Amino acid sequence: MTDTQRPTELTATPNNEGIDAAVAAARRVVEALLHTGDRSVVEMAQVANQLDAVAEHLEQHAPTREERLVDMWSGEGVTRHDPVTGPQNAIAPPLHLSGLEDGSIEGRVVLGMAYQGPPGCAHGGISALLLDHTLGVANHWAGDSGMTGTLTLRYHRPTPLFEELHITARQESVDGRKIRTTGEISAGGEVCVSADGIFINKHLPRPR
């Protein structure tokens, strides 16, 4: 593959310092708490006090909510805060997405305990979240973006935790304000969930 054929990164790159590093540590805490559960000798009251102290320190030094809502959208052109790919969001796995020369996008991610539904498998709503976001990024990559109108999912098999998931999406067609986009989540070469979405381009005039 030549330099001009390399995938284009469509998500923010995590830093190893500052808030990105703090959020990565928070993800580790969430995973550790879930892994530990209530059958451990760990003194959870002490842990709770320590975590409350961290939260209080952050709250005392935070900007106003209104300032932060605006600031979250400033920067490098890709969001660093969203709940799927954002390195500044502790609930994001995070998923990393790349744009390919053929117009599609793809990403890979491993989901841990925080995303469990059935034992050892991802919650169906998490699959929907990942696909809704990925289809939206595919629209941006293709050049015609819009808001989700409908998202139809088919669950083919359970989506496993602790295994690498391959997520793909492609914009299929544009008909006026309606954009049709498809995608899927697969594991080990087998499709787990497929999606078919209709997105509405808010920037085009409504038909008369």
PDB file of C-alpha atoms in Angstrom:
ATOM      1  CA  MET A   1       0.000   0.000   0.000  1.00  0.00           C
ATOM      2  CA  THR A   2       1.426   3.407  -0.996  1.00  0.00           C
ATOM      3  CA  ASP A   3       1.378   6.536   1.154  1.00  0.00           C
ATOM      4  CA  THR A   4      -1.612   7.898  -0.803  1.00  0.00           C
ATOM      5  CA  GLN A   5      -3.564   4.692  -0.172  1.00  0.00           C
ATOM      6  CA  ARG A   6      -3.177   4.602   3.576  1.00  0.00           C
ATOM      7  CA  PRO A   7      -6.406   4.809   5.605  1.00  0.00           C
ATOM      8  CA  THR A   8      -7.323   8.278   6.860  1.00  0.00           C
ATOM      9  CA  GLU A   9      -7.883   8.532  10.611  1.00  0.00           C
ATOM     10  CA  LEU A  10     -11.397   9.807  11.323  1.00  0.00           C
ATOM     11  CA  THR A  11     -11.261   9.813  15.116  1.00  0.00           C
ATOM     12  CA  ALA A  12      -9.201  11.746  17.616  1.00  0.00           C
ATOM     13  CA  THR A  13      -5.879  10.262  18.649  1.00  0.00           C
ATOM     14  CA  PRO A  14      -5.550   9.775  22.431  1.00  0.00           C
ATOM     15  CA  ASN A  15      -2.749  11.635  24.171  1.00  0.00           C
ATOM     16  CA  ASN A  16      -0.693  10.102  26.942  1.00  0.00           C
ATOM     17  CA  GLU A  17      -1.055  13.141  29.170  1.00  0.00           C
ATOM     18  CA  GLY A  18      -3.659  15.573  30.432  1.00  0.00           C
ATOM     19  CA  ILE A  19      -7.365  14.745  30.327  1.00  0.00           C
ATOM     20  CA  ASP A  20      -6.892  11.864  27.854  1.00  0.00           C
ATOM     21  CA  ALA A  21      -4.607  10.115  30.317  1.00  0.00           C
ATOM     22  CA  ALA A  22      -6.981  10.846  33.208  1.00  0.00           C
ATOM     23  CA  VAL A  23      -9.928   9.435  31.250  1.00  0.00           C
ATOM     24  CA  ALA A  24      -7.936   6.305  30.394  1.00  0.00           C
ATOM     25  CA  ALA A  25      -7.301   5.878  34.129  1.00  0.00           C
ATOM     26  CA  ALA A  26     -11.032   6.341  34.821  1.00  0.00           C
ATOM     27  CA  ARG A  27     -11.850   3.578  32.317  1.00  0.00           C
ATOM     28  CA  ARG A  28      -9.414   1.344  34.176  1.00  0.00           C
ATOM     29  CA  VAL A  29     -11.168   2.139  37.465  1.00  0.00           C
ATOM     30  CA  VAL A  30     -14.600   1.315  35.992  1.00  0.00           C
ATOM     31  CA  GLU A  31     -13.356  -1.989  34.624  1.00  0.00           C
ATOM     32  CA  ALA A  32     -11.631  -2.824  37.932  1.00  0.00           C
ATOM     33  CA  LEU A  33     -14.775  -2.066  39.949  1.00  0.00           C
ATOM     34  CA  LEU A  34     -16.878  -4.298  37.718  1.00  0.00           C
ATOM     35  CA  HIS A  35     -14.262  -7.045  37.855  1.00  0.00           C
ATOM     36  CA  THR A  36     -14.021  -6.811  41.659  1.00  0.00           C
ATOM     37  CA  GLY A  37     -17.750  -6.735  42.367  1.00  0.00           C
ATOM     38  CA  ASP A  38     -19.177  -7.287  45.849  1.00  0.00           C
ATOM     39  CA  ARG A  39     -17.438 -10.572  46.647  1.00  0.00           C
ATOM     40  CA  SER A  40     -14.041  -9.088  47.386  1.00  0.00           C
ATOM     41  CA  VAL A  41     -12.112  -8.323  50.551  1.00  0.00           C
ATOM     42  CA  VAL A  42     -11.352  -4.856  49.165  1.00  0.00           C
ATOM     43  CA  GLU A  43     -12.552  -2.111  51.507  1.00  0.00           C
ATOM     44  CA  MET A  44     -15.057  -0.467  49.160  1.00  0.00           C
ATOM     45  CA  ALA A  45     -16.025   2.291  51.601  1.00  0.00           C
ATOM     46  CA  GLN A  46     -12.421   3.524  51.523  1.00  0.00           C
ATOM     47  CA  VAL A  47     -12.362   3.269  47.725  1.00  0.00           C
ATOM     48  CA  ALA A  48     -15.594   5.272  47.531  1.00  0.00           C
ATOM     49  CA  ASN A  49     -14.121   8.018  49.741  1.00  0.00           C
ATOM     50  CA  GLN A  50     -11.047   8.248  47.530  1.00  0.00           C
ATOM     51  CA  LEU A  51     -13.096   8.442  44.357  1.00  0.00           C
ATOM     52  CA  ASP A  52     -15.422  11.042  45.896  1.00  0.00           C
ATOM     53  CA  ALA A  53     -12.379  13.154  46.771  1.00  0.00           C
ATOM     54  CA  VAL A  54     -11.171  13.020  43.166  1.00  0.00           C
ATOM     55  CA  ALA A  55     -14.622  13.965  41.881  1.00  0.00           C
ATOM     56  CA  GLU A  56     -14.915  16.867  44.329  1.00  0.00           C
ATOM     57  CA  HIS A  57     -11.491  18.190  43.274  1.00  0.00           C
ATOM     58  CA  LEU A  58     -12.509  18.093  39.609  1.00  0.00           C
ATOM     59  CA  GLU A  59     -15.881  19.741  40.267  1.00  0.00           C
ATOM     60  CA  GLN A  60     -14.252  22.598  42.178  1.00  0.00           C
ATOM     61  CA  HIS A  61     -12.005  23.440  39.227  1.00  0.00           C
ATOM     62  CA  ALA A  62     -14.448  22.860  36.353  1.00  0.00           C
ATOM     63  CA  PRO A  63     -15.758  25.653  34.081  1.00  0.00           C
ATOM     64  CA  THR A  64     -19.469  26.348  33.869  1.00  0.00           C
ATOM     65  CA  ARG A  65     -21.592  23.765  32.074  1.00  0.00           C
ATOM     66  CA  GLU A  66     -22.430  26.265  29.320  1.00  0.00           C
ATOM     67  CA  GLU A  67     -18.747  27.032  28.703  1.00  0.00           C
ATOM     68  CA  ARG A  68     -17.865  23.353  28.580  1.00  0.00           C
ATOM     69  CA  LEU A  69     -20.655  22.467  26.138  1.00  0.00           C
ATOM     70  CA  VAL A  70     -19.226  24.973  23.647  1.00  0.00           C
ATOM     71  CA  ASP A  71     -15.610  24.048  24.313  1.00  0.00           C
ATOM     72  CA  MET A  72     -16.276  20.342  23.714  1.00  0.00           C
ATOM     73  CA  TRP A  73     -16.911  21.079  20.012  1.00  0.00           C
ATOM     74  CA  SER A  74     -13.808  23.214  19.461  1.00  0.00           C
ATOM     75  CA  GLY A  75     -10.427  21.900  18.343  1.00  0.00           C
ATOM     76  CA  GLU A  76      -9.173  19.626  15.618  1.00  0.00           C
ATOM     77  CA  GLY A  77     -12.304  18.953  13.574  1.00  0.00           C
ATOM     78  CA  VAL A  78     -13.116  15.588  15.158  1.00  0.00           C
ATOM     79  CA  THR A  79     -14.898  15.230  18.464  1.00  0.00           C
ATOM     80  CA  ARG A  80     -12.844  14.216  21.471  1.00  0.00           C
ATOM     81  CA  HIS A  81     -15.860  13.883  23.789  1.00  0.00           C
ATOM     82  CA  ASP A  82     -18.403  11.589  22.118  1.00  0.00           C
ATOM     83  CA  PRO A  83     -19.431   8.323  23.860  1.00  0.00           C
ATOM     84  CA  VAL A  84     -18.123   6.051  21.083  1.00  0.00           C
ATOM     85  CA  THR A  85     -14.747   7.348  19.909  1.00  0.00           C
ATOM     86  CA  GLY A  86     -13.902  10.175  22.319  1.00  0.00           C
ATOM     87  CA  PRO A  87     -10.592   9.914  24.193  1.00  0.00           C
ATOM     88  CA  GLN A  88     -12.004  12.463  26.654  1.00  0.00           C
ATOM     89  CA  ASN A  89     -15.084  10.372  27.479  1.00  0.00           C
ATOM     90  CA  ALA A  90     -14.705   7.585  30.016  1.00  0.00           C
ATOM     91  CA  ILE A  91     -17.720   5.642  28.720  1.00  0.00           C
ATOM     92  CA  ALA A  92     -16.261   5.439  25.180  1.00  0.00           C
ATOM     93  CA  PRO A  93     -14.450   2.082  24.552  1.00  0.00           C
ATOM     94  CA  PRO A  94     -13.014   4.017  22.536  1.00  0.00           C
ATOM     95  CA  LEU A  95     -13.549   2.927  18.922  1.00  0.00           C
ATOM     96  CA  HIS A  96     -10.988   4.104  16.340  1.00  0.00           C
ATOM     97  CA  LEU A  97     -12.285   4.649  12.796  1.00  0.00           C
ATOM     98  CA  SER A  98     -10.449   5.072   9.493  1.00  0.00           C
ATOM     99  CA  GLY A  99     -11.652   6.087   6.035  1.00  0.00           C
ATOM    100  CA  LEU A 100     -10.714   3.839   3.124  1.00  0.00           C
ATOM    101  CA  GLU A 101     -10.083   4.594  -0.542  1.00  0.00           C
ATOM    102  CA  ASP A 102     -13.193   2.698  -1.648  1.00  0.00           C
ATOM    103  CA  GLY A 103     -15.415   5.136   0.272  1.00  0.00           C
ATOM    104  CA  SER A 104     -16.125   2.861   3.240  1.00  0.00           C
ATOM    105  CA  ILE A 105     -14.852   3.194   6.791  1.00  0.00           C
ATOM    106  CA  GLU A 106     -13.727   0.616   9.308  1.00  0.00           C
ATOM    107  CA  GLY A 107     -12.672   0.353  12.897  1.00  0.00           C
ATOM    108  CA  ARG A 108     -11.652  -2.162  15.519  1.00  0.00           C
ATOM    109  CA  VAL A 109     -12.410  -2.250  19.212  1.00  0.00           C
ATOM    110  CA  VAL A 110     -12.446  -4.636  22.172  1.00  0.00           C
ATOM    111  CA  LEU A 111     -15.357  -4.250  24.611  1.00  0.00           C
ATOM    112  CA  GLY A 112     -14.907  -5.034  28.282  1.00  0.00           C
ATOM    113  CA  MET A 113     -17.233  -5.712  31.227  1.00  0.00           C
ATOM    114  CA  ALA A 114     -18.747  -2.221  31.197  1.00  0.00           C
ATOM    115  CA  TYR A 115     -20.629  -3.136  28.011  1.00  0.00           C
ATOM    116  CA  GLN A 116     -21.993  -6.535  29.034  1.00  0.00           C
ATOM    117  CA  GLY A 117     -25.607  -7.540  28.392  1.00  0.00           C
ATOM    118  CA  PRO A 118     -25.955 -11.355  28.316  1.00  0.00           C
ATOM    119  CA  PRO A 119     -23.065 -13.136  30.071  1.00  0.00           C
ATOM    120  CA  GLY A 120     -19.858 -12.589  28.085  1.00  0.00           C
ATOM    121  CA  CYS A 121     -21.645 -10.627  25.349  1.00  0.00           C
ATOM    122  CA  ALA A 122     -22.219  -6.975  24.536  1.00  0.00           C
ATOM    123  CA  HIS A 123     -25.562  -5.359  25.339  1.00  0.00           C
ATOM    124  CA  GLY A 124     -27.659  -4.941  22.203  1.00  0.00           C
ATOM    125  CA  GLY A 125     -27.988  -1.218  22.866  1.00  0.00           C
ATOM    126  CA  ILE A 126     -24.207  -0.867  22.818  1.00  0.00           C
ATOM    127  CA  SER A 127     -24.115  -2.468  19.370  1.00  0.00           C
ATOM    128  CA  ALA A 128     -26.729   0.060  18.243  1.00  0.00           C
ATOM    129  CA  LEU A 129     -24.669   2.922  19.676  1.00  0.00           C
ATOM    130  CA  LEU A 130     -21.507   1.772  17.890  1.00  0.00           C
ATOM    131  CA  LEU A 131     -23.292   1.339  14.563  1.00  0.00           C
ATOM    132  CA  ASP A 132     -25.290   4.573  14.721  1.00  0.00           C
ATOM    133  CA  HIS A 133     -22.082   6.520  15.257  1.00  0.00           C
ATOM    134  CA  THR A 134     -20.095   4.582  12.656  1.00  0.00           C
ATOM    135  CA  LEU A 135     -22.765   5.054   9.993  1.00  0.00           C
ATOM    136  CA  GLY A 136     -22.780   8.778  10.760  1.00  0.00           C
ATOM    137  CA  VAL A 137     -19.007   8.976  10.322  1.00  0.00           C
ATOM    138  CA  ALA A 138     -19.322   7.041   7.051  1.00  0.00           C
ATOM    139  CA  ASN A 139     -21.673   9.759   5.796  1.00  0.00           C
ATOM    140  CA  HIS A 140     -19.174  12.444   6.764  1.00  0.00           C
ATOM    141  CA  TRP A 141     -16.419  10.540   4.957  1.00  0.00           C
ATOM    142  CA  ALA A 142     -18.585  10.219   1.837  1.00  0.00           C
ATOM    143  CA  GLY A 143     -19.412  13.933   1.864  1.00  0.00           C
ATOM    144  CA  ASP A 144     -23.159  13.958   2.601  1.00  0.00           C
ATOM    145  CA  SER A 145     -24.003  14.055   6.296  1.00  0.00           C
ATOM    146  CA  GLY A 146     -27.294  14.038   8.161  1.00  0.00           C
ATOM    147  CA  MET A 147     -29.089  13.218  11.388  1.00  0.00           C
ATOM    148  CA  THR A 148     -30.337   9.701  12.061  1.00  0.00           C
ATOM    149  CA  GLY A 149     -33.910   9.236  10.839  1.00  0.00           C
ATOM    150  CA  THR A 150     -34.284   5.486  11.235  1.00  0.00           C
ATOM    151  CA  LEU A 151     -31.823   2.787  12.211  1.00  0.00           C
ATOM    152  CA  THR A 152     -32.804  -0.830  11.550  1.00  0.00           C
ATOM    153  CA  LEU A 153     -30.692  -3.509  13.205  1.00  0.00           C
ATOM    154  CA  ARG A 154     -30.524  -7.246  12.711  1.00  0.00           C
ATOM    155  CA  TYR A 155     -28.844  -9.270  15.432  1.00  0.00           C
ATOM    156  CA  HIS A 156     -27.311 -12.342  13.777  1.00  0.00           C
ATOM    157  CA  ARG A 157     -25.384 -13.736  16.733  1.00  0.00           C
ATOM    158  CA  PRO A 158     -24.175 -12.525  20.150  1.00  0.00           C
ATOM    159  CA  THR A 159     -21.437  -9.910  20.032  1.00  0.00           C
ATOM    160  CA  PRO A 160     -18.610 -11.167  22.257  1.00  0.00           C
ATOM    161  CA  LEU A 161     -16.740  -9.223  24.901  1.00  0.00           C
ATOM    162  CA  PHE A 162     -12.931  -9.375  25.200  1.00  0.00           C
ATOM    163  CA  GLU A 163     -12.518 -10.118  21.477  1.00  0.00           C
ATOM    164  CA  GLU A 164     -11.553  -7.757  18.692  1.00  0.00           C
ATOM    165  CA  LEU A 165     -14.618  -6.497  16.848  1.00  0.00           C
ATOM    166  CA  HIS A 166     -14.437  -5.284  13.253  1.00  0.00           C
ATOM    167  CA  ILE A 167     -16.919  -2.501  12.492  1.00  0.00           C
ATOM    168  CA  THR A 168     -17.541  -1.294   8.926  1.00  0.00           C
ATOM    169  CA  ALA A 169     -19.930   1.134   7.242  1.00  0.00           C
ATOM    170  CA  ARG A 170     -20.599   2.587   3.808  1.00  0.00           C
ATOM    171  CA  GLN A 171     -22.905   5.223   2.372  1.00  0.00           C
ATOM    172  CA  GLU A 172     -25.080   3.460  -0.182  1.00  0.00           C
ATOM    173  CA  SER A 173     -27.145   6.231  -1.774  1.00  0.00           C
ATOM    174  CA  VAL A 174     -28.316   9.836  -1.564  1.00  0.00           C
ATOM    175  CA  ASP A 175     -31.853  10.726  -2.680  1.00  0.00           C
ATOM    176  CA  GLY A 176     -32.551  14.395  -2.027  1.00  0.00           C
ATOM    177  CA  ARG A 177     -32.448  14.850   1.738  1.00  0.00           C
ATOM    178  CA  LYS A 178     -32.446  11.097   2.427  1.00  0.00           C
ATOM    179  CA  ILE A 179     -29.135   9.286   2.848  1.00  0.00           C
ATOM    180  CA  ARG A 180     -29.014   5.487   3.096  1.00  0.00           C
ATOM    181  CA  THR A 181     -26.049   3.955   4.894  1.00  0.00           C
ATOM    182  CA  THR A 182     -25.272   0.391   5.953  1.00  0.00           C
ATOM    183  CA  GLY A 183     -22.815  -1.214   8.345  1.00  0.00           C
ATOM    184  CA  GLU A 184     -22.017  -4.241  10.447  1.00  0.00           C
ATOM    185  CA  ILE A 185     -20.159  -5.544  13.459  1.00  0.00           C
ATOM    186  CA  SER A 186     -18.271  -8.806  13.043  1.00  0.00           C
ATOM    187  CA  ALA A 187     -16.079 -10.975  15.230  1.00  0.00           C
ATOM    188  CA  GLY A 188     -13.805 -13.749  14.024  1.00  0.00           C
ATOM    189  CA  GLY A 189     -15.017 -13.215  10.470  1.00  0.00           C
ATOM    190  CA  GLU A 190     -18.700 -13.729  11.371  1.00  0.00           C
ATOM    191  CA  VAL A 191     -21.315 -10.961  11.287  1.00  0.00           C
ATOM    192  CA  CYS A 192     -22.826 -10.252  14.705  1.00  0.00           C
ATOM    193  CA  VAL A 193     -25.018  -7.236  13.954  1.00  0.00           C
ATOM    194  CA  SER A 194     -25.923  -5.499  10.687  1.00  0.00           C
ATOM    195  CA  ALA A 195     -27.494  -2.060  10.323  1.00  0.00           C
ATOM    196  CA  ASP A 196     -29.420  -0.178   7.667  1.00  0.00           C
ATOM    197  CA  GLY A 197     -29.921   3.520   8.365  1.00  0.00           C
ATOM    198  CA  ILE A 198     -31.740   6.444   6.813  1.00  0.00           C
ATOM    199  CA  PHE A 199     -30.206   9.828   7.602  1.00  0.00           C
ATOM    200  CA  ILE A 200     -31.767  13.223   6.898  1.00  0.00           C
ATOM    201  CA  ASN A 201     -29.627  16.028   5.482  1.00  0.00           C
ATOM    202  CA  LYS A 202     -30.727  19.059   7.469  1.00  0.00           C
ATOM    203  CA  HIS A 203     -28.872  21.502   5.192  1.00  0.00           C
ATOM    204  CA  LEU A 204     -30.889  20.847   2.048  1.00  0.00           C
ATOM    205  CA  PRO A 205     -34.243  22.615   1.543  1.00  0.00           C
ATOM    206  CA  ARG A 206     -37.404  20.621   2.148  1.00  0.00           C
ATOM    207  CA  PRO A 207     -39.173  19.495  -1.031  1.00  0.00           C
ATOM    208  CA  ARG A 208     -42.394  21.403  -1.886  1.00  0.00           C
TER     209      ARG A 208
END
